[in-house]
């Protein structure tokens, strides 16, 4: 049973440059070791969430021999993978489930003042997207990379009432 999914449409370079200053949050820095003749050789990978807290969010992943270089690469990669998020006041327009690999994230709209009820990875994505009131539940794998991609998958598929009416050819 395969689900047909549209590919995530990222913002083009011109739109991303118009956004100006973006905030970043480092989610995970991972160290890997390669054993060589003289000992261990370490490499680092970094997962970063990038957003403007006003409806635009993205994720970046960078690898390098040193931590600062990995973080810089992750931030640059995050600027290339930005998506625009549909919001309704401080929450989301409707319930949706995003998935990537073995991770699934259910996003449920909440009343004003509820806050973000989510784990660390999903919370970082939602905060940088500018969503303030939402309930979430993560299913399956809790790998931070897959959870971030699953959350962004769900957010990118959100639609407003007006967009749905246009797609269906119905008047509200």
PDB file of C-alpha atoms in Angstrom:
ATOM      1  CA  UNK A   1       0.000   0.000   0.000  1.00  0.00           C
ATOM      2  CA  UNK A   2       1.856   3.077  -1.215  1.00  0.00           C
ATOM      3  CA  UNK A   3       0.714   6.613  -0.565  1.00  0.00           C
ATOM      4  CA  UNK A   4       1.052   9.022  -3.474  1.00  0.00           C
ATOM      5  CA  UNK A   5       2.736  12.165  -2.175  1.00  0.00           C
ATOM      6  CA  UNK A   6       3.595  15.370  -3.935  1.00  0.00           C
ATOM      7  CA  UNK A   7       7.201  16.463  -3.676  1.00  0.00           C
ATOM      8  CA  UNK A   8       7.831  19.316  -1.279  1.00  0.00           C
ATOM      9  CA  UNK A   9       8.164  22.591  -3.169  1.00  0.00           C
ATOM     10  CA  UNK A  10      10.955  24.693  -1.685  1.00  0.00           C
ATOM     11  CA  UNK A  11      11.188  28.478  -2.059  1.00  0.00           C
ATOM     12  CA  UNK A  12      13.353  29.576  -4.969  1.00  0.00           C
ATOM     13  CA  UNK A  13      16.596  31.470  -4.398  1.00  0.00           C
ATOM     14  CA  UNK A  14      15.109  34.940  -5.115  1.00  0.00           C
ATOM     15  CA  UNK A  15      12.299  34.469  -2.585  1.00  0.00           C
ATOM     16  CA  UNK A  16      14.739  33.149   0.023  1.00  0.00           C
ATOM     17  CA  UNK A  17      17.012  36.189  -0.403  1.00  0.00           C
ATOM     18  CA  UNK A  18      14.057  38.577   0.104  1.00  0.00           C
ATOM     19  CA  UNK A  19      13.355  37.047   3.537  1.00  0.00           C
ATOM     20  CA  UNK A  20      16.434  38.703   5.021  1.00  0.00           C
ATOM     21  CA  UNK A  21      17.581  37.557   8.458  1.00  0.00           C
ATOM     22  CA  UNK A  22      16.714  33.987   9.403  1.00  0.00           C
ATOM     23  CA  UNK A  23      17.004  32.452  12.851  1.00  0.00           C
ATOM     24  CA  UNK A  24      18.628  29.064  13.309  1.00  0.00           C
ATOM     25  CA  UNK A  25      18.401  26.378  15.953  1.00  0.00           C
ATOM     26  CA  UNK A  26      20.914  23.542  16.150  1.00  0.00           C
ATOM     27  CA  UNK A  27      19.123  20.298  16.898  1.00  0.00           C
ATOM     28  CA  UNK A  28      21.827  17.690  16.800  1.00  0.00           C
ATOM     29  CA  UNK A  29      25.564  17.406  16.333  1.00  0.00           C
ATOM     30  CA  UNK A  30      26.671  13.839  15.709  1.00  0.00           C
ATOM     31  CA  UNK A  31      30.247  12.545  15.934  1.00  0.00           C
ATOM     32  CA  UNK A  32      31.415   9.590  13.866  1.00  0.00           C
ATOM     33  CA  UNK A  33      34.785   7.886  14.058  1.00  0.00           C
ATOM     34  CA  UNK A  34      36.843   6.171  11.380  1.00  0.00           C
ATOM     35  CA  UNK A  35      39.561   3.903  12.712  1.00  0.00           C
ATOM     36  CA  UNK A  36      42.830   4.323  10.812  1.00  0.00           C
ATOM     37  CA  UNK A  37      46.396   3.130  11.330  1.00  0.00           C
ATOM     38  CA  UNK A  38      47.311   6.021  13.659  1.00  0.00           C
ATOM     39  CA  UNK A  39      44.119   5.952  15.763  1.00  0.00           C
ATOM     40  CA  UNK A  40      40.632   7.380  15.299  1.00  0.00           C
ATOM     41  CA  UNK A  41      39.690  10.075  12.794  1.00  0.00           C
ATOM     42  CA  UNK A  42      36.546  11.998  13.789  1.00  0.00           C
ATOM     43  CA  UNK A  43      33.966  13.654  11.542  1.00  0.00           C
ATOM     44  CA  UNK A  44      30.888  15.646  12.563  1.00  0.00           C
ATOM     45  CA  UNK A  45      27.384  16.090  11.162  1.00  0.00           C
ATOM     46  CA  UNK A  46      24.961  18.822  12.186  1.00  0.00           C
ATOM     47  CA  UNK A  47      21.174  19.182  11.868  1.00  0.00           C
ATOM     48  CA  UNK A  48      19.893  22.773  11.891  1.00  0.00           C
ATOM     49  CA  UNK A  49      16.384  24.206  11.634  1.00  0.00           C
ATOM     50  CA  UNK A  50      16.126  27.613   9.927  1.00  0.00           C
ATOM     51  CA  UNK A  51      13.125  29.973   9.949  1.00  0.00           C
ATOM     52  CA  UNK A  52      11.859  33.532  10.257  1.00  0.00           C
ATOM     53  CA  UNK A  53       9.066  32.807  12.802  1.00  0.00           C
ATOM     54  CA  UNK A  54       6.584  34.216  10.292  1.00  0.00           C
ATOM     55  CA  UNK A  55       5.494  31.316   8.091  1.00  0.00           C
ATOM     56  CA  UNK A  56       8.810  30.195   6.568  1.00  0.00           C
ATOM     57  CA  UNK A  57      10.847  27.252   7.874  1.00  0.00           C
ATOM     58  CA  UNK A  58      13.489  24.829   6.569  1.00  0.00           C
ATOM     59  CA  UNK A  59      16.046  22.265   7.644  1.00  0.00           C
ATOM     60  CA  UNK A  60      19.690  21.778   6.800  1.00  0.00           C
ATOM     61  CA  UNK A  61      22.194  18.985   7.242  1.00  0.00           C
ATOM     62  CA  UNK A  62      25.959  19.478   7.025  1.00  0.00           C
ATOM     63  CA  UNK A  63      28.997  17.245   7.417  1.00  0.00           C
ATOM     64  CA  UNK A  64      32.612  18.263   8.016  1.00  0.00           C
ATOM     65  CA  UNK A  65      35.802  17.382   9.883  1.00  0.00           C
ATOM     66  CA  UNK A  66      35.136  20.128  12.480  1.00  0.00           C
ATOM     67  CA  UNK A  67      31.952  21.164  14.304  1.00  0.00           C
ATOM     68  CA  UNK A  68      31.840  24.865  13.229  1.00  0.00           C
ATOM     69  CA  UNK A  69      32.243  23.935   9.552  1.00  0.00           C
ATOM     70  CA  UNK A  70      29.463  21.323   9.846  1.00  0.00           C
ATOM     71  CA  UNK A  71      27.135  23.892  11.451  1.00  0.00           C
ATOM     72  CA  UNK A  72      27.893  26.468   8.778  1.00  0.00           C
ATOM     73  CA  UNK A  73      27.165  23.924   6.022  1.00  0.00           C
ATOM     74  CA  UNK A  74      23.909  22.946   7.753  1.00  0.00           C
ATOM     75  CA  UNK A  75      22.779  26.609   7.900  1.00  0.00           C
ATOM     76  CA  UNK A  76      23.580  27.101   4.188  1.00  0.00           C
ATOM     77  CA  UNK A  77      21.705  23.895   3.349  1.00  0.00           C
ATOM     78  CA  UNK A  78      18.760  25.097   5.464  1.00  0.00           C
ATOM     79  CA  UNK A  79      18.482  28.268   3.390  1.00  0.00           C
ATOM     80  CA  UNK A  80      18.109  26.065   0.286  1.00  0.00           C
ATOM     81  CA  UNK A  81      15.313  23.964   1.816  1.00  0.00           C
ATOM     82  CA  UNK A  82      12.804  26.595   2.965  1.00  0.00           C
ATOM     83  CA  UNK A  83       9.036  26.048   2.721  1.00  0.00           C
ATOM     84  CA  UNK A  84       6.157  28.462   3.229  1.00  0.00           C
ATOM     85  CA  UNK A  85       3.717  27.345   5.940  1.00  0.00           C
ATOM     86  CA  UNK A  86      -0.031  28.046   5.883  1.00  0.00           C
ATOM     87  CA  UNK A  87      -1.158  29.389   9.284  1.00  0.00           C
ATOM     88  CA  UNK A  88      -4.474  30.423  10.776  1.00  0.00           C
ATOM     89  CA  UNK A  89      -3.924  33.071  13.466  1.00  0.00           C
ATOM     90  CA  UNK A  90      -1.553  31.313  15.908  1.00  0.00           C
ATOM     91  CA  UNK A  91      -2.352  27.721  14.898  1.00  0.00           C
ATOM     92  CA  UNK A  92      -2.703  25.592  11.766  1.00  0.00           C
ATOM     93  CA  UNK A  93      -5.824  25.432   9.540  1.00  0.00           C
ATOM     94  CA  UNK A  94      -6.531  21.692   9.923  1.00  0.00           C
ATOM     95  CA  UNK A  95      -5.234  18.413  11.300  1.00  0.00           C
ATOM     96  CA  UNK A  96      -2.580  16.716   9.162  1.00  0.00           C
ATOM     97  CA  UNK A  97      -0.065  13.906   9.353  1.00  0.00           C
ATOM     98  CA  UNK A  98       3.399  14.238   7.852  1.00  0.00           C
ATOM     99  CA  UNK A  99       5.695  11.292   7.310  1.00  0.00           C
ATOM    100  CA  UNK A 100       9.234  10.579   6.238  1.00  0.00           C
ATOM    101  CA  UNK A 101      10.825   7.107   6.271  1.00  0.00           C
ATOM    102  CA  UNK A 102       9.735   5.428   9.519  1.00  0.00           C
ATOM    103  CA  UNK A 103       8.700   8.665  11.287  1.00  0.00           C
ATOM    104  CA  UNK A 104       5.196  10.113  11.325  1.00  0.00           C
ATOM    105  CA  UNK A 105       4.042  13.304  13.026  1.00  0.00           C
ATOM    106  CA  UNK A 106       0.400  14.221  13.590  1.00  0.00           C
ATOM    107  CA  UNK A 107      -0.232  17.976  13.894  1.00  0.00           C
ATOM    108  CA  UNK A 108      -3.540  19.027  15.493  1.00  0.00           C
ATOM    109  CA  UNK A 109      -4.797  22.652  15.686  1.00  0.00           C
ATOM    110  CA  UNK A 110      -5.252  24.002  19.225  1.00  0.00           C
ATOM    111  CA  UNK A 111      -7.081  26.903  20.863  1.00  0.00           C
ATOM    112  CA  UNK A 112      -5.222  30.151  21.490  1.00  0.00           C
ATOM    113  CA  UNK A 113      -3.088  30.008  24.629  1.00  0.00           C
ATOM    114  CA  UNK A 114      -2.460  26.246  24.473  1.00  0.00           C
ATOM    115  CA  UNK A 115       1.166  26.566  23.388  1.00  0.00           C
ATOM    116  CA  UNK A 116       3.247  24.031  21.486  1.00  0.00           C
ATOM    117  CA  UNK A 117       2.747  20.554  22.938  1.00  0.00           C
ATOM    118  CA  UNK A 118       5.584  18.688  21.229  1.00  0.00           C
ATOM    119  CA  UNK A 119       8.954  17.019  21.687  1.00  0.00           C
ATOM    120  CA  UNK A 120      12.235  18.837  21.084  1.00  0.00           C
ATOM    121  CA  UNK A 121      12.668  18.301  17.334  1.00  0.00           C
ATOM    122  CA  UNK A 122       9.049  18.979  16.342  1.00  0.00           C
ATOM    123  CA  UNK A 123       8.896  21.949  18.744  1.00  0.00           C
ATOM    124  CA  UNK A 124      11.948  23.590  17.126  1.00  0.00           C
ATOM    125  CA  UNK A 125      10.408  23.299  13.636  1.00  0.00           C
ATOM    126  CA  UNK A 126       7.032  24.691  14.777  1.00  0.00           C
ATOM    127  CA  UNK A 127       8.565  27.595  16.743  1.00  0.00           C
ATOM    128  CA  UNK A 128      10.687  28.720  13.799  1.00  0.00           C
ATOM    129  CA  UNK A 129       7.639  28.415  11.508  1.00  0.00           C
ATOM    130  CA  UNK A 130       5.788  30.906  13.739  1.00  0.00           C
ATOM    131  CA  UNK A 131       3.119  28.489  14.997  1.00  0.00           C
ATOM    132  CA  UNK A 132       2.265  29.107  18.650  1.00  0.00           C
ATOM    133  CA  UNK A 133      -0.683  26.799  19.434  1.00  0.00           C
ATOM    134  CA  UNK A 134      -0.624  23.191  18.274  1.00  0.00           C
ATOM    135  CA  UNK A 135      -0.825  19.645  19.635  1.00  0.00           C
ATOM    136  CA  UNK A 136       1.474  16.987  18.170  1.00  0.00           C
ATOM    137  CA  UNK A 137       2.157  13.285  18.425  1.00  0.00           C
ATOM    138  CA  UNK A 138       5.185  11.529  16.933  1.00  0.00           C
ATOM    139  CA  UNK A 139       4.823   7.900  15.818  1.00  0.00           C
ATOM    140  CA  UNK A 140       7.468   5.403  14.762  1.00  0.00           C
ATOM    141  CA  UNK A 141      11.123   6.371  14.642  1.00  0.00           C
ATOM    142  CA  UNK A 142      12.208   9.323  16.796  1.00  0.00           C
ATOM    143  CA  UNK A 143      15.392   9.977  14.808  1.00  0.00           C
ATOM    144  CA  UNK A 144      15.717  13.833  14.808  1.00  0.00           C
ATOM    145  CA  UNK A 145      16.461  14.049  11.064  1.00  0.00           C
ATOM    146  CA  UNK A 146      13.418  11.977  10.086  1.00  0.00           C
ATOM    147  CA  UNK A 147      11.167  13.793  12.587  1.00  0.00           C
ATOM    148  CA  UNK A 148      12.219  17.206  11.234  1.00  0.00           C
ATOM    149  CA  UNK A 149      11.559  16.093   7.638  1.00  0.00           C
ATOM    150  CA  UNK A 150       8.202  14.518   8.607  1.00  0.00           C
ATOM    151  CA  UNK A 151       7.118  17.743  10.356  1.00  0.00           C
ATOM    152  CA  UNK A 152       8.108  19.867   7.361  1.00  0.00           C
ATOM    153  CA  UNK A 153       6.270  17.412   5.067  1.00  0.00           C
ATOM    154  CA  UNK A 154       3.086  17.920   7.098  1.00  0.00           C
ATOM    155  CA  UNK A 155       3.468  21.702   7.278  1.00  0.00           C
ATOM    156  CA  UNK A 156       4.085  21.977   3.523  1.00  0.00           C
ATOM    157  CA  UNK A 157       0.813  20.155   2.771  1.00  0.00           C
ATOM    158  CA  UNK A 158      -1.374  22.492   4.867  1.00  0.00           C
ATOM    159  CA  UNK A 159      -4.020  24.356   2.850  1.00  0.00           C
ATOM    160  CA  UNK A 160      -6.339  27.249   3.724  1.00  0.00           C
ATOM    161  CA  UNK A 161     -10.116  27.109   3.157  1.00  0.00           C
ATOM    162  CA  UNK A 162      -9.751  29.445   0.160  1.00  0.00           C
ATOM    163  CA  UNK A 163      -7.083  27.251  -1.481  1.00  0.00           C
ATOM    164  CA  UNK A 164      -9.199  24.124  -1.024  1.00  0.00           C
ATOM    165  CA  UNK A 165     -12.258  25.867  -2.478  1.00  0.00           C
ATOM    166  CA  UNK A 166     -10.216  26.884  -5.556  1.00  0.00           C
ATOM    167  CA  UNK A 167      -8.821  23.366  -5.984  1.00  0.00           C
ATOM    168  CA  UNK A 168     -12.307  21.817  -5.784  1.00  0.00           C
ATOM    169  CA  UNK A 169     -14.010  24.536  -7.816  1.00  0.00           C
ATOM    170  CA  UNK A 170     -16.502  25.273  -5.030  1.00  0.00           C
ATOM    171  CA  UNK A 171     -17.591  28.626  -3.622  1.00  0.00           C
ATOM    172  CA  UNK A 172     -17.505  29.233   0.134  1.00  0.00           C
TER     173      UNK A 172
END
